[in-house]
Each structure stands twice: as structure tokens, then as C-alpha cells.
Amino acid sequence: MPDPQAAPVLRGAGCAIVLDRPRIMGILNVTPDSFFDGGRHAGVDRALRRVEAMVAEGADLIDIGGESTRPGSAGVDAKTELERVLPVVEAVRKRFAVPLSIDTTKAVVAAACLDAGAHFVNDISGLNFEPELVRPVVEHGAGLFVMHTPARPEVMQQHTGYRDIVAEVLSSLKSSVDRAVQAGVSRDRIAVDPGIGFGKDLQGNLTLLSRLDELATLGCPVLLGTSRKSFIGRLLGLDDPADRLHGTLATVALGVARGAMLHRVHDVRAARETALVAWAVLRGAEPC
Ligand code: HH2
């Protein structure tokens, strides 16, 4: 008999993340041009050092990306993306037991990284750019993060007009989840993400964050990615992403209060401590 009190679990290929407390996804961009950490961790040696540091800070999952999706970026071809991420996935898998997700919209990149031992795919397009990306996910029994974006990064900030942003994001994510399930991904392998900063203006981001709890109707764990993003800079008049940690932590705490159990961040220790204290206060009890 399943225990009705048991915490939900998010399954990946050969691993499971127990959502008995908020969990932290550490960002590892092996790109030259990501908006915050571009150029800092490219190459296997630097990437390994970064993973070691994030694991020591308590990361529950590491998200490896080889293509910047900042607003206006044109993207890279699959060969370039693979040359960046594949050696890193292989090396991290050899050295660390921490679950890995590959942040890609390309089926061929997802397949190669899952073959190399990644446990999850993080698709910012929610299966819209390359719907066939779902196939390697099914074949490997991998987990899948589906995020909302209305368009490709190059043009997404021309698509920030919504009649009801929460309803539209919900309906798009529901379609992503339904397509994943129809293709054979079990529901306990899927998490949803509203895509903060992706085709949203300041008001849109704030509306989504203030009504984040409505994503629970999708029946999947919620991943939130606000880390050092430009809406925080706009709110506080801070142009440099390096100055946006405190603003990020406010969104982590309130994201926990509104049901986000996974947080994609650059600053693992700060976000983990913020999330765990917020969780304890919310429940009036220590994390078990
Ligand atoms: N944000 C970014 C990239 N991938 N994936 C999910 N699921 N959710 C997000 O909010 C999200 C994401 C953008 O941030 P970052 O990776 O730091 O920058 P860049 O795209 O410039 O590499």
C-alpha cells in the first residue's frame, strides 16, 4: 500500500529526487556568453571545480548548459553545443554521484548526454522547438523539465503580450506535459517551470511569481528559475547581474511559500539556506 503521507518524488534515469523539502538545482553554464557565468566554467577542469563547489554547498542536482538562452541570443548549432557539454557530462558523471540535467532544446544533444549518463533533460521550449526530444527521454527513462517560452530566445521579448498570462502559461505547460505523457514519460518524471524572463515583461514576471501556486493544478512539481535575472535588476535599478543575489533570494523564499519545490540558481548555498528556512517557517517544523 503506498503511504499517503509519503513525500512526492521526481524520478530521473536511475535516480529519484525526494521532494520532502525544497531542492536546489545548481547552474553550470559551459558557454562563453551566458548572462552571468558565461566564460567562467567552460572546459572540463573548470567545470569539475564548479561542480565540486556546488556539491559541497548542498546542490541536489546540477544543470549543465551549452547554449545561452538570454534574451536576443541567436543560439548555437548542435555540433558546437555538444562539443561544449558532452565532455563535461562524461567527466562529471565519472567523478560525482549528484544527479545531472542537460539544459538543451535539441534532441541530438539530449540523446548524447543521456547516453553519457545524464539523468534529466531540461527543455526551455517545453517540447515545442524539437518535439522529438521526448524520444531519448522515454528510451532512457529520464526525467523531464518542461518550461514555458512563447518563442525562441532571439525574438521572445517581442512576445510579451498576454491577455491572461497565468492562464496562457498554464495551458501551454499542460500541453507540454500531455505530449510528454502520451509519448511515454511517466508523470512522476515531469516537472514544470513558468519560464521567468522568457517572453515576459516585468509585470508578467511579477504576475506569474505572485500567482505561482496556481501551477499546482498541473499535478507536477514546480521548478523556478529567477536567479539574477533582469527583472530583479529592473526592480532595484541594478544593471549588473552580480548585484542581484539578495533580490534572487527574496524570490526563492516566496517561491517556496507558493509551492516551488525546485530552484534553479547560480548561488547554491545562499539559495539552499534561504529555501530551507522558508520551508521550516512555512510548515512550522524542522525539515525532516
Ligand atoms: N533559465 C535560463 C536557462 N535555462 N531552464 C529552466 N528550466 N528555467 C529557467 O528559468 C532557465 C533555464 C537562463 O539562465 P542562465 O542559464 O543563467 O543564463 P543563459 O541562458 O544566458 O545561459
GROMACS .gro file of C-alpha atoms and ligand atoms in nm:
model
  310
    1MET     CA    1   0.000   0.000   0.000
    2PRO     CA    2   0.151   0.339  -0.090
    3ASP     CA    3   0.195   0.569   0.210
    4PRO     CA    4  -0.041   0.867   0.155
    5GLN     CA    5   0.190   1.081   0.372
    6ALA     CA    6   0.497   0.999   0.160
    7ALA     CA    7   0.675   1.295   0.001
    8PRO     CA    8   0.644   1.329  -0.375
    9VAL     CA    9   0.938   1.206  -0.577
   10LEU     CA   10   1.077   1.334  -0.907
   11ARG     CA   11   1.235   1.046  -1.096
   12GLY     CA   12   1.520   1.064  -1.345
   13ALA     CA   13   1.715   0.792  -1.528
   14GLY     CA   14   1.822   0.565  -1.243
   15CYS     CA   15   1.771   0.828  -0.972
   16ALA     CA   16   1.499   0.993  -0.768
   17ILE     CA   17   1.485   1.333  -0.600
   18VAL     CA   18   1.268   1.320  -0.289
   19LEU     CA   19   1.069   1.640  -0.256
   20ASP     CA   20   1.038   1.631   0.122
   21ARG     CA   21   1.196   1.980   0.124
   22PRO     CA   22   1.283   2.237  -0.145
   23ARG     CA   23   1.565   2.113  -0.365
   24ILE     CA   24   1.838   2.312  -0.534
   25MET     CA   25   1.945   2.281  -0.896
   26GLY     CA   26   2.290   2.438  -0.939
   27ILE     CA   27   2.355   2.608  -1.273
   28LEU     CA   28   2.665   2.514  -1.471
   29ASN     CA   29   2.684   2.704  -1.798
   30VAL     CA   30   2.976   2.590  -2.014
   31THR     CA   31   2.921   2.873  -2.258
   32PRO     CA   32   3.123   3.183  -2.347
   33ASP     CA   33   2.821   3.415  -2.330
   34SER     CA   34   2.571   3.327  -2.054
   35PHE     CA   35   2.439   3.644  -1.894
   36PHE     CA   36   2.601   3.582  -1.553
   37ASP     CA   37   2.851   3.295  -1.557
   38GLY     CA   38   2.944   3.299  -1.929
   39GLY     CA   39   3.309   3.203  -1.984
   40ARG     CA   40   3.375   3.124  -1.617
   41HIS     CA   41   3.329   2.747  -1.616
   42ALA     CA   42   3.394   2.645  -1.978
   43GLY     CA   43   3.625   2.346  -2.023
   44VAL     CA   44   3.630   2.022  -1.828
   45ASP     CA   45   3.869   2.124  -1.549
   46ARG     CA   46   3.690   2.444  -1.457
   47ALA     CA   47   3.351   2.273  -1.487
   48LEU     CA   48   3.461   1.997  -1.248
   49ARG     CA   49   3.581   2.252  -0.994
   50ARG     CA   50   3.248   2.433  -1.016
   51VAL     CA   51   3.051   2.111  -0.967
   52GLU     CA   52   3.268   2.018  -0.670
   53ALA     CA   53   3.194   2.357  -0.512
   54MET     CA   54   2.819   2.334  -0.579
   55VAL     CA   55   2.800   1.981  -0.439
   56ALA     CA   56   2.986   2.097  -0.126
   57GLU     CA   57   2.729   2.378  -0.094
   58GLY     CA   58   2.445   2.125  -0.100
   59ALA     CA   59   2.326   2.110  -0.462
   60ASP     CA   60   2.068   1.834  -0.518
   61LEU     CA   61   2.101   1.844  -0.895
   62ILE     CA   62   2.336   2.011  -1.147
   63ASP     CA   63   2.201   2.163  -1.469
   64ILE     CA   64   2.459   2.170  -1.748
   65GLY     CA   65   2.400   2.407  -2.039
   66GLY     CA   66   2.599   2.470  -2.358
   67GLU     CA   67   2.382   2.736  -2.520
   68SER     CA   68   2.289   3.072  -2.373
   69THR     CA   69   1.916   3.145  -2.389
   70ARG     CA   70   1.940   3.504  -2.269
   71PRO     CA   71   1.703   3.742  -2.449
   72GLY     CA   72   1.823   3.818  -2.802
   73SER     CA   73   2.073   3.532  -2.827
   74ALA     CA   74   2.078   3.355  -3.163
   75GLY     CA   75   2.180   3.012  -3.030
   76VAL     CA   76   2.444   2.768  -3.149
   77ASP     CA   77   2.437   2.459  -3.372
   78ALA     CA   78   2.416   2.111  -3.225
   79LYS     CA   79   2.782   2.032  -3.301
   80THR     CA   80   2.908   2.334  -3.106
   81GLU     CA   81   2.669   2.266  -2.818
   82LEU     CA   82   2.775   1.901  -2.799
   83GLU     CA   83   3.145   1.988  -2.806
   84ARG     CA   84   3.082   2.209  -2.504
   85VAL     CA   85   2.862   1.985  -2.292
   86LEU     CA   86   2.941   1.621  -2.371
   87PRO     CA   87   3.297   1.606  -2.228
   88VAL     CA   88   3.167   1.785  -1.919
   89VAL     CA   89   2.874   1.544  -1.868
   90GLU     CA   90   3.112   1.248  -1.910
   91ALA     CA   91   3.369   1.387  -1.667
   92VAL     CA   92   3.113   1.493  -1.404
   93ARG     CA   93   2.944   1.152  -1.419
   94LYS     CA   94   3.280   0.980  -1.356
   95ARG     CA   95   3.364   1.193  -1.053
   96PHE     CA   96   3.031   1.276  -0.883
   97ALA     CA   97   2.712   1.093  -0.789
   98VAL     CA   98   2.495   1.408  -0.800
   99PRO     CA   99   2.204   1.387  -1.049
  100LEU     CA  100   2.261   1.579  -1.373
  101SER     CA  101   2.025   1.752  -1.610
  102ILE     CA  102   2.116   1.870  -1.957
  103ASP     CA  103   1.973   2.212  -2.045
  104THR     CA  104   1.901   2.178  -2.416
  105THR     CA  105   1.623   2.206  -2.671
  106LYS     CA  106   1.796   1.977  -2.921
  107ALA     CA  107   1.708   1.606  -2.944
  108VAL     CA  108   2.056   1.505  -3.060
  109VAL     CA  109   2.222   1.684  -2.765
  110ALA     CA  110   1.974   1.535  -2.519
  111ALA     CA  111   2.029   1.183  -2.660
  112ALA     CA  112   2.410   1.204  -2.644
  113CYS     CA  113   2.409   1.343  -2.290
  114LEU     CA  114   2.161   1.080  -2.168
  115ASP     CA  115   2.383   0.813  -2.329
  116ALA     CA  116   2.672   0.966  -2.132
  117GLY     CA  117   2.481   0.931  -1.805
  118ALA     CA  118   2.272   1.248  -1.757
  119HIS     CA  119   1.955   1.179  -1.558
  120PHE     CA  120   1.721   1.460  -1.672
  121VAL     CA  121   1.658   1.685  -1.970
  122ASN     CA  122   1.572   2.049  -1.908
  123ASP     CA  123   1.391   2.175  -2.221
  124ILE     CA  124   1.323   2.550  -2.207
  125SER     CA  125   1.085   2.509  -2.502
  126GLY     CA  126   0.858   2.253  -2.330
  127LEU     CA  127   0.894   2.013  -2.628
  128ASN     CA  128   0.800   2.287  -2.876
  129PHE     CA  129   1.126   2.351  -3.063
  130GLU     CA  130   1.211   1.983  -3.127
  131PRO     CA  131   0.918   1.762  -3.020
  132GLU     CA  132   1.130   1.453  -3.098
  133LEU     CA  133   1.345   1.539  -2.796
  134VAL     CA  134   1.096   1.334  -2.596
  135ARG     CA  135   1.214   1.010  -2.762
  136PRO     CA  136   1.555   0.979  -2.593
  137VAL     CA  137   1.388   1.086  -2.266
  138VAL     CA  138   1.149   0.790  -2.293
  139GLU     CA  139   1.419   0.548  -2.408
  140HIS     CA  140   1.639   0.631  -2.108
  141GLY     CA  141   1.360   0.657  -1.851
  142ALA     CA  142   1.491   1.009  -1.791
  143GLY     CA  143   1.320   1.294  -1.608
  144LEU     CA  144   1.200   1.600  -1.799
  145PHE     CA  145   1.170   1.967  -1.705
  146VAL     CA  146   0.927   2.146  -1.934
  147MET     CA  147   0.947   2.525  -1.930
  148HIS     CA  148   0.721   2.785  -2.087
  149THR     CA  149   0.851   3.020  -2.351
  150PRO     CA  150   0.637   3.179  -2.621
  151ALA     CA  151   0.919   3.190  -2.880
  152ARG     CA  152   1.291   3.139  -2.942
  153PRO     CA  153   1.527   3.349  -2.727
  154GLU     CA  154   1.626   3.565  -3.027
  155VAL     CA  155   1.272   3.704  -3.060
  156MET     CA  156   1.097   3.611  -2.735
  157GLN     CA  157   1.097   3.964  -2.593
  158GLN     CA  158   0.879   4.065  -2.890
  159HIS     CA  159   0.616   3.825  -2.748
  160THR     CA  160   0.547   3.962  -2.402
  161GLY     CA  161   0.179   4.049  -2.457
  162TYR     CA  162  -0.074   3.813  -2.292
  163ARG     CA  163  -0.443   3.855  -2.220
  164ASP     CA  164  -0.412   3.639  -1.906
  165ILE     CA  165  -0.050   3.537  -1.860
  166VAL     CA  166  -0.120   3.274  -1.591
  167ALA     CA  167  -0.392   3.104  -1.797
  168GLU     CA  168  -0.175   3.105  -2.110
  169VAL     CA  169   0.134   2.969  -1.933
  170LEU     CA  170  -0.079   2.702  -1.763
  171SER     CA  171  -0.239   2.594  -2.088
  172SER     CA  172   0.096   2.577  -2.270
  173LEU     CA  173   0.258   2.376  -1.987
  174LYS     CA  174  -0.042   2.142  -1.975
  175SER     CA  175   0.003   2.075  -2.345
  176SER     CA  176   0.378   2.005  -2.290
  177VAL     CA  177   0.301   1.765  -2.003
  178ASP     CA  178   0.023   1.589  -2.200
  179ARG     CA  179   0.251   1.538  -2.500
  180ALA     CA  180   0.528   1.402  -2.280
  181VAL     CA  181   0.288   1.159  -2.111
  182GLN     CA  182   0.139   1.049  -2.444
  183ALA     CA  183   0.491   0.979  -2.570
  184GLY     CA  184   0.558   0.755  -2.268
  185VAL     CA  185   0.715   0.974  -1.998
  186SER     CA  186   0.557   0.881  -1.665
  187ARG     CA  187   0.407   1.172  -1.469
  188ASP     CA  188   0.647   1.121  -1.179
  189ARG     CA  189   0.931   1.211  -1.418
  190ILE     CA  190   0.798   1.553  -1.521
  191ALA     CA  191   0.836   1.895  -1.356
  192VAL     CA  192   0.701   2.225  -1.490
  193ASP     CA  193   0.857   2.572  -1.499
  194PRO     CA  194   0.684   2.906  -1.578
  195GLY     CA  195   0.993   3.038  -1.759
  196ILE     CA  196   1.061   3.358  -1.570
  197GLY     CA  197   1.219   3.611  -1.808
  198PHE     CA  198   1.132   3.414  -2.120
  199GLY     CA  199   0.898   3.625  -2.334
  200LYS     CA  200   0.770   3.812  -2.026
  201ASP     CA  201   0.797   4.176  -1.926
  202LEU     CA  202   0.842   4.297  -1.569
  203GLN     CA  203   0.468   4.294  -1.497
  204GLY     CA  204   0.431   3.946  -1.650
  205ASN     CA  205   0.712   3.805  -1.435
  206LEU     CA  206   0.563   3.959  -1.121
  207THR     CA  207   0.214   3.830  -1.200
  208LEU     CA  208   0.349   3.478  -1.254
  209LEU     CA  209   0.552   3.487  -0.934
  210SER     CA  210   0.262   3.622  -0.728
  211ARG     CA  211   0.029   3.350  -0.863
  212LEU     CA  212   0.284   3.068  -0.879
  213ASP     CA  213   0.068   2.844  -0.658
  214GLU     CA  214  -0.179   2.808  -0.949
  215LEU     CA  215   0.077   2.587  -1.129
  216ALA     CA  216  -0.006   2.316  -0.874
  217THR     CA  217  -0.318   2.239  -1.080
  218LEU     CA  218  -0.086   2.073  -1.335
  219GLY     CA  219  -0.009   1.797  -1.083
  220CYS     CA  220   0.371   1.813  -1.132
  221PRO     CA  221   0.646   1.957  -0.914
  222VAL     CA  222   0.731   2.320  -0.996
  223LEU     CA  223   1.083   2.438  -1.087
  224LEU     CA  224   1.153   2.810  -1.054
  225GLY     CA  225   1.441   2.989  -1.228
  226THR     CA  226   1.479   3.352  -1.122
  227SER     CA  227   1.850   3.355  -1.046
  228ARG     CA  228   2.000   3.703  -1.103
  229LYS     CA  229   1.756   3.769  -1.388
  230SER     CA  230   1.696   4.112  -1.535
  231PHE     CA  231   1.351   4.170  -1.381
  232ILE     CA  232   1.530   4.187  -1.043
  233GLY     CA  233   1.770   4.440  -1.188
  234ARG     CA  234   1.481   4.641  -1.326
  235LEU     CA  235   1.300   4.644  -0.990
  236LEU     CA  236   1.607   4.755  -0.797
  237GLY     CA  237   1.793   4.962  -1.058
  238LEU     CA  238   2.079   4.711  -1.065
  239ASP     CA  239   2.226   4.668  -1.413
  240ASP     CA  240   2.496   4.422  -1.312
  241PRO     CA  241   2.372   4.063  -1.250
  242ALA     CA  242   2.648   4.034  -0.989
  243ASP     CA  243   2.441   4.268  -0.768
  244ARG     CA  244   2.117   4.068  -0.782
  245LEU     CA  245   2.170   3.796  -0.519
  246HIS     CA  246   1.950   3.947  -0.247
  247GLY     CA  247   1.666   4.000  -0.491
  248THR     CA  248   1.704   3.642  -0.608
  249LEU     CA  249   1.677   3.511  -0.253
  250ALA     CA  250   1.351   3.701  -0.197
  251THR     CA  251   1.205   3.512  -0.495
  252VAL     CA  252   1.338   3.180  -0.363
  253ALA     CA  253   1.174   3.232  -0.022
  254LEU     CA  254   0.841   3.341  -0.169
  255GLY     CA  255   0.866   3.075  -0.438
  256VAL     CA  256   0.887   2.815  -0.159
  257ALA     CA  257   0.581   2.971   0.005
  258ARG     CA  258   0.393   2.940  -0.327
  259GLY     CA  259   0.485   2.575  -0.382
  260ALA     CA  260   0.806   2.569  -0.588
  261MET     CA  261   0.999   2.263  -0.468
  262LEU     CA  262   1.292   2.302  -0.710
  263HIS     CA  263   1.500   2.618  -0.754
  264ARG     CA  264   1.748   2.673  -1.040
  265VAL     CA  265   2.021   2.902  -0.908
  266HIS     CA  266   2.381   3.017  -0.951
  267ASP     CA  267   2.433   3.056  -0.573
  268VAL     CA  268   2.369   2.716  -0.422
  269ARG     CA  269   2.449   2.773  -0.057
  270ALA     CA  270   2.261   3.103  -0.029
  271ALA     CA  271   1.955   2.966  -0.207
  272ARG     CA  272   1.956   2.640  -0.012
  273GLU     CA  273   1.971   2.813   0.325
  274THR     CA  274   1.700   3.059   0.221
  275ALA     CA  275   1.476   2.782   0.091
  276LEU     CA  276   1.520   2.558   0.397
  277VAL     CA  277   1.443   2.836   0.646
  278ALA     CA  278   1.143   2.947   0.440
  279TRP     CA  279   1.022   2.584   0.431
  280ALA     CA  280   1.061   2.540   0.807
  281VAL     CA  281   0.875   2.865   0.879
  282LEU     CA  282   0.604   2.774   0.630
  283ARG     CA  283   0.542   2.437   0.794
  284GLY     CA  284   0.619   2.541   1.149
  285ALA     CA  285   0.853   2.244   1.175
  286GLU     CA  286   1.211   2.144   1.107
  287PRO     CA  287   1.279   1.982   0.771
  288CYS     CA  288   1.271   1.605   0.843
  289HH2     N1  289   1.670   3.000  -1.728
  289HH2     C1  290   1.781   3.001  -1.805
  289HH2     C2  291   1.825   2.883  -1.868
  289HH2     N2  292   1.759   2.766  -1.851
  289HH2     N3  293   1.584   2.645  -1.752
  289HH2     C3  294   1.474   2.642  -1.676
  289HH2     N4  295   1.409   2.526  -1.658
  289HH2     N5  296   1.427   2.754  -1.612
  289HH2     C4  297   1.487   2.874  -1.627
  289HH2     O1  298   1.437   2.974  -1.569
  289HH2     C5  299   1.604   2.882  -1.710
  289HH2     C6  300   1.651   2.763  -1.772
  289HH2     C7  301   1.856   3.128  -1.824
  289HH2     O2  302   1.951   3.147  -1.724
  289HH2     P1  303   2.107   3.113  -1.734
  289HH2     O3  304   2.129   2.969  -1.771
  289HH2     O4  305   2.171   3.156  -1.610
  289HH2     O5  306   2.163   3.207  -1.850
  289HH2     P2  307   2.194   3.185  -2.004
  289HH2     O6  308   2.068   3.142  -2.072
  289HH2     O7  309   2.245   3.319  -2.051
  289HH2     O8  310   2.298   3.076  -2.016
   0.00000   0.00000   0.00000
